[in-house]
Short mmCIF file of C-alpha atoms and ligand atoms in Angstrom, two decimals:
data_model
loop_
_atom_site.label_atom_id
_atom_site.label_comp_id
_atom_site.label_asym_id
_atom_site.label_seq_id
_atom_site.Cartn_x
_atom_site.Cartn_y
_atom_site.Cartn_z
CA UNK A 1 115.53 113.81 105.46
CA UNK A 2 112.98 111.30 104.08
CA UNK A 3 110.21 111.95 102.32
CA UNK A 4 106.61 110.01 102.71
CA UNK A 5 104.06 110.32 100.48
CA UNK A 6 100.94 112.48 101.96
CA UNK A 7 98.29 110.25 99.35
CA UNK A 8 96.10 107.83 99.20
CA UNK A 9 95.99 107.07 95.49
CA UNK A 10 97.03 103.78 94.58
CA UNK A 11 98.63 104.88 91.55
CA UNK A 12 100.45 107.70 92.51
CA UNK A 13 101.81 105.71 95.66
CA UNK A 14 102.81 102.64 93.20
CA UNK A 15 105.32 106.05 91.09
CA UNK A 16 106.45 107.08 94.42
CA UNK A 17 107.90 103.77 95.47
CA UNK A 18 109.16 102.74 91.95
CA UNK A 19 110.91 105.89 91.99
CA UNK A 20 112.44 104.82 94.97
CA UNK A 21 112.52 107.48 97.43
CA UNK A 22 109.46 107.57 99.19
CA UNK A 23 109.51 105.46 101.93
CA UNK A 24 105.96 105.94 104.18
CA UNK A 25 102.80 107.60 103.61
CA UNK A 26 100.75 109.56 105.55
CA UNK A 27 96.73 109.90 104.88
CA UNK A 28 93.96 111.24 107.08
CA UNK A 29 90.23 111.24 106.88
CA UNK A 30 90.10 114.27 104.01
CA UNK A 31 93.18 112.32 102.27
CA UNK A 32 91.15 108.64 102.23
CA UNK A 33 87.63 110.42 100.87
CA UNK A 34 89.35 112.17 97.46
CA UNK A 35 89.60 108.52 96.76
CA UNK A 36 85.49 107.92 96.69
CA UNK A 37 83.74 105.94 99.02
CA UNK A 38 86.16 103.23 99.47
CA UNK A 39 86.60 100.16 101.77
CA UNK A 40 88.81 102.07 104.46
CA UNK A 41 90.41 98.64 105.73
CA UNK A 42 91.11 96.99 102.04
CA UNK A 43 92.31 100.44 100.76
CA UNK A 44 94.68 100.52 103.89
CA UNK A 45 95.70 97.26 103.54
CA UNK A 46 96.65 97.74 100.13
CA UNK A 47 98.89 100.43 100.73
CA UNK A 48 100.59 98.30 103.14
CA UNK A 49 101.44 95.95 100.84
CA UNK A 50 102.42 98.38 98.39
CA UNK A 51 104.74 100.81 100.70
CA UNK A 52 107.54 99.65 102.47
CA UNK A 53 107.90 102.04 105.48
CA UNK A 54 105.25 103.04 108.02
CA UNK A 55 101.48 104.00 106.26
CA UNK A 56 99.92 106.55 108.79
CA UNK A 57 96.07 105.83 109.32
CA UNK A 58 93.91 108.09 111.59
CA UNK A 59 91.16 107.42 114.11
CA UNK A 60 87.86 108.80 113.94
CA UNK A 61 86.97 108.92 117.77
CA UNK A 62 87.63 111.60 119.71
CA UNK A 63 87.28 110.32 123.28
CA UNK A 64 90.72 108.51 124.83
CA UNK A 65 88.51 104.98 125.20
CA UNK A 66 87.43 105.39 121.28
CA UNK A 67 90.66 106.42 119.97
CA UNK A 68 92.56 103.31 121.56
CA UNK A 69 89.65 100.79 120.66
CA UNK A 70 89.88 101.94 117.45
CA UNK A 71 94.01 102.12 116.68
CA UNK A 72 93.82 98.80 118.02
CA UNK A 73 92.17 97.14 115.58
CA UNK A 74 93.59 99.24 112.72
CA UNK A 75 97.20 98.14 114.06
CA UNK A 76 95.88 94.54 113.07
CA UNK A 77 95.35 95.46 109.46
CA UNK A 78 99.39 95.30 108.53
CA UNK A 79 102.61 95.61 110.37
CA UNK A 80 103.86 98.60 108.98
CA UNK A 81 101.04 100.81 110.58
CA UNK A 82 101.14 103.72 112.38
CA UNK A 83 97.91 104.99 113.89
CA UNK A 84 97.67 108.89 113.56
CA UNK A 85 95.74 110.38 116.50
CA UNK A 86 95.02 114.23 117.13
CA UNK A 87 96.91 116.09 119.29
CA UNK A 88 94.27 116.58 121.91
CA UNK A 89 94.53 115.60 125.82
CA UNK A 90 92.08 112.36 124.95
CA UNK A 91 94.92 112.15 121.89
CA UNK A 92 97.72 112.32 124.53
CA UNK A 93 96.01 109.33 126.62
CA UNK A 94 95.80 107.61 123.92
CA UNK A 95 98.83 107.70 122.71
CA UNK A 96 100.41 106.66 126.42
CA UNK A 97 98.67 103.99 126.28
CA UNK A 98 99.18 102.68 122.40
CA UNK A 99 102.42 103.32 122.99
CA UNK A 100 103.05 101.15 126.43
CA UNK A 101 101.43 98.27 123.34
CA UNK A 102 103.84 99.02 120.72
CA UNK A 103 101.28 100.27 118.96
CA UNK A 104 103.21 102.94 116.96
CA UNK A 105 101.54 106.48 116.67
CA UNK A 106 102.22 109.41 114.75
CA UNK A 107 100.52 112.32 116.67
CA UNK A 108 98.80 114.93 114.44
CA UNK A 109 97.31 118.13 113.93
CA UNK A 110 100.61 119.14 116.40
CA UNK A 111 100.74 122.86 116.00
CA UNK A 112 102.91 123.68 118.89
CA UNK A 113 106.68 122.35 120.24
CA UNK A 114 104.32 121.96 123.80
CA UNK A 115 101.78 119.21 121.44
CA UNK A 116 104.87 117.78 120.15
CA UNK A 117 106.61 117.99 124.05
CA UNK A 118 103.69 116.35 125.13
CA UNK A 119 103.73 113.50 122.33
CA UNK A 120 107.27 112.48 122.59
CA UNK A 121 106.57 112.34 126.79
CA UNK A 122 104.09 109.94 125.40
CA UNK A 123 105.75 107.83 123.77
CA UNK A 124 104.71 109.14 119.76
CA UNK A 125 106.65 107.43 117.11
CA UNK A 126 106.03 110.23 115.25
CA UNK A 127 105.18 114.25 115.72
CA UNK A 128 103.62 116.16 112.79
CA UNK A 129 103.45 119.59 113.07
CA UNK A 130 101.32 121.12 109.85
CA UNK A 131 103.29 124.02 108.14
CA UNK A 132 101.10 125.13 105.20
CA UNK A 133 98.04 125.35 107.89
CA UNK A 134 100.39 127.36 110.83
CA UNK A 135 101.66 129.46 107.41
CA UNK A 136 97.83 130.05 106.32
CA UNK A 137 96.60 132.13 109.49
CA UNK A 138 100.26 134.19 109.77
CA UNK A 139 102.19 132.19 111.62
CA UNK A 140 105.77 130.45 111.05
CA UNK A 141 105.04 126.80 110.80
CA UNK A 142 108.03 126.10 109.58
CA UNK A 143 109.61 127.76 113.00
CA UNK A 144 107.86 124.94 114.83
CA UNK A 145 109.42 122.38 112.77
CA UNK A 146 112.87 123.84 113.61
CA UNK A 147 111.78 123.97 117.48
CA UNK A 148 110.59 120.49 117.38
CA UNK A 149 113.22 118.97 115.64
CA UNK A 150 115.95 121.01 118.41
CA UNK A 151 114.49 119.68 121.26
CA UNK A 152 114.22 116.22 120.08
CA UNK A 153 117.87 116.27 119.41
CA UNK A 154 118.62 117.97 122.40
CA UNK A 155 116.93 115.83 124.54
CA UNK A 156 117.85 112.50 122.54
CA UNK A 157 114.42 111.70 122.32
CA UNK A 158 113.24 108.71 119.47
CA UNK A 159 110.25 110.55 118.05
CA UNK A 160 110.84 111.67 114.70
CA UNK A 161 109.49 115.17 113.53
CA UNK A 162 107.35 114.57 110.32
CA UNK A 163 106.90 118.51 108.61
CA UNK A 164 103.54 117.71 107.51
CA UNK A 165 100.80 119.92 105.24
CA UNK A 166 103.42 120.48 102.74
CA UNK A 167 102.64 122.63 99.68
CA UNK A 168 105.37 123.72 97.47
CA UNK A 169 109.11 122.38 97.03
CA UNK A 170 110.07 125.63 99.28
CA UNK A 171 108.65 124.37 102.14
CA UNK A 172 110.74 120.61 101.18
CA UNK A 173 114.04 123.04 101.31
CA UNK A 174 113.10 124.31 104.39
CA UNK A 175 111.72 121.25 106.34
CA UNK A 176 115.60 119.81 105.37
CA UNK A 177 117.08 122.83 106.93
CA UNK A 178 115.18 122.83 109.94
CA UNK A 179 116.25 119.28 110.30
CA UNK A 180 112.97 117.23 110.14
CA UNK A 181 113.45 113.27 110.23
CA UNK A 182 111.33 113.31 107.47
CA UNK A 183 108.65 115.54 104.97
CA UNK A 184 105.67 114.24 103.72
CA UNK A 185 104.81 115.36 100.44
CA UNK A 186 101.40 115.24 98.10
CA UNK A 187 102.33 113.65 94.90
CA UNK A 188 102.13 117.53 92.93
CA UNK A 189 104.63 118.41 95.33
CA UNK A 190 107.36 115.47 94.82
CA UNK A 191 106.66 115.71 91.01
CA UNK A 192 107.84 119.68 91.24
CA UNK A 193 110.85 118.50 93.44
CA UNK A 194 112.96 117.48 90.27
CA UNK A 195 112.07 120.42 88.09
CA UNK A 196 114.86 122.39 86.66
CA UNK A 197 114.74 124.41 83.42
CA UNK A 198 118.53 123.96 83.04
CA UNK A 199 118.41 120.54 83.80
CA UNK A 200 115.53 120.15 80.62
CA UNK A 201 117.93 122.32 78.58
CA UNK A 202 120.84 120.54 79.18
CA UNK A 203 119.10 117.07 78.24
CA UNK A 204 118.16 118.84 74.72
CA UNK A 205 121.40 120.42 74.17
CA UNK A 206 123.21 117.11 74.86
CA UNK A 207 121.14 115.24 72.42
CA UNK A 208 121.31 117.74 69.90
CA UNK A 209 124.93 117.89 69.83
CA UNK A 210 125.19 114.33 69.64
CA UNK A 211 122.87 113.62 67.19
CA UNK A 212 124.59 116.86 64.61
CA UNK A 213 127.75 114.42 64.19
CA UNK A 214 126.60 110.59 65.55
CA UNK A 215 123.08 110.81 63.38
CA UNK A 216 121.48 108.93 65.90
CA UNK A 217 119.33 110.27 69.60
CA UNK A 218 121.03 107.60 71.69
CA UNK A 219 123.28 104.78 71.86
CA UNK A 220 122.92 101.58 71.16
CA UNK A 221 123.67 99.69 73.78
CA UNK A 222 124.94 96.30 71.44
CA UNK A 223 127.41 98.81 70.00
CA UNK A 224 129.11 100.04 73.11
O1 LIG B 301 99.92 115.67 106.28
C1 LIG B 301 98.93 116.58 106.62
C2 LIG B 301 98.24 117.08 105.42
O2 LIG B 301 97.52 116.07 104.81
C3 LIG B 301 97.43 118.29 105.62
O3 LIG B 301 97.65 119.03 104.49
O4 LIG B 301 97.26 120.75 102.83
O5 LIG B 301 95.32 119.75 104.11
O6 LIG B 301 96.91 121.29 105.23
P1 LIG B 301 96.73 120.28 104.15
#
């Protein structure tokens, strides 16, 4: 499973990539405005240049006409974009026709394996079902991740199943086991990923050891 980066802070996005295991990013209109009131196109483009995977932008419209008119012109900002666009039945024209363009599209706000049926008959890149928001009225988003991911294997299909509105590392262990292509994480979330009490004791206990009969807290690499 790979894991994009569900930001749009330059910062955190420049740690994810030096860490070297995000590879995409995903944002959306809330996502874009914690950043202030910011040049949409420069901040995109930035990104871009930053990330080296696919950087997930969404449209504003909400008419077929609107939505393609607009994911046309953000395609032009970089090559690595991917234009997110709602899972609606304008969404689903849309997305037909971006798609016939190359015009890659990740189609989200998918709550359903019939949104995400319908996408990948579209031609989607990419299908993002949201977990934390199915999980948040009682139901099992993490089912429709499996469900998703099943068909699209069963059927062969290219789209790629993003498990999207991630909120704890839990729902990282279970995206992997439901087989999604990839998880896209806020930066809290990828930061908690590596946390291990034993792992922190271990590091301490090491160093103590070493440093009771070497006197020193590391090695010196000229010495070696
Ligand atoms: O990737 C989708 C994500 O940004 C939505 O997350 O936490 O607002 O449901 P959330």
């Amino acid at each position: 499973m790979r894991l994009f980066l569900d930001t749009a802070n330059i910062e955190q996005i420049r740690h994810g990539v030096r860490l070297g295991v995000v590879s995409g990013i995903t944002t959306n209109p809330s996502i874009i405005s914690r950043e202030g009131k910011v040049d949409y196109q420069s901040l995109v483009k930035e990104i871009c240049s930053i990330v080296p995977g696919p950087v997930s932008t969404e449209v504003l419209s909400q008419d077929a006409q609107g939505m393609i008119a607009e994911a046309r012109e953000i395609a032009k900002w970089a090559e690595n974009i991917t234009v997110k666009i709602p899972a609606s039945l304008d969404g689903i024209e849309a997305t037909s026709v971006l798609a016939k363009e190359n015009i890659k599209v990740n189609l989200t706000l998918c709550f359903s394996l019939n949104q995400a049926i319908l996408g990948a008959t579209a031609g989607a890149t990419f299908v993002s079902p949201f977990v934390g928001r199915l999980d948040d009225i009682g139901e099992d988003g993490m089912k429709v991740v499996a469900d998703i991911a099943q068909y699209l294997c069963y059927y062969q299909l290219p789209t790629q199943v993003i498990a999207a509105s991630i909120r704890h590392p839990q729902h990282c262990l279970a995206a992997a086991r439901a087989g999604a292509h990839i998880a896209t994480v806020p930066y809290k979330v990828l930061l908690q990923m590596i946390q291990h009490p034993l792992t922190d004791i271990g590091i301490k206990r090491f160093t103590e050891d070493w440093e009771k009969v070497m006197g020193a807290k590391s090695i010196d690499p000229g010495k070696l």
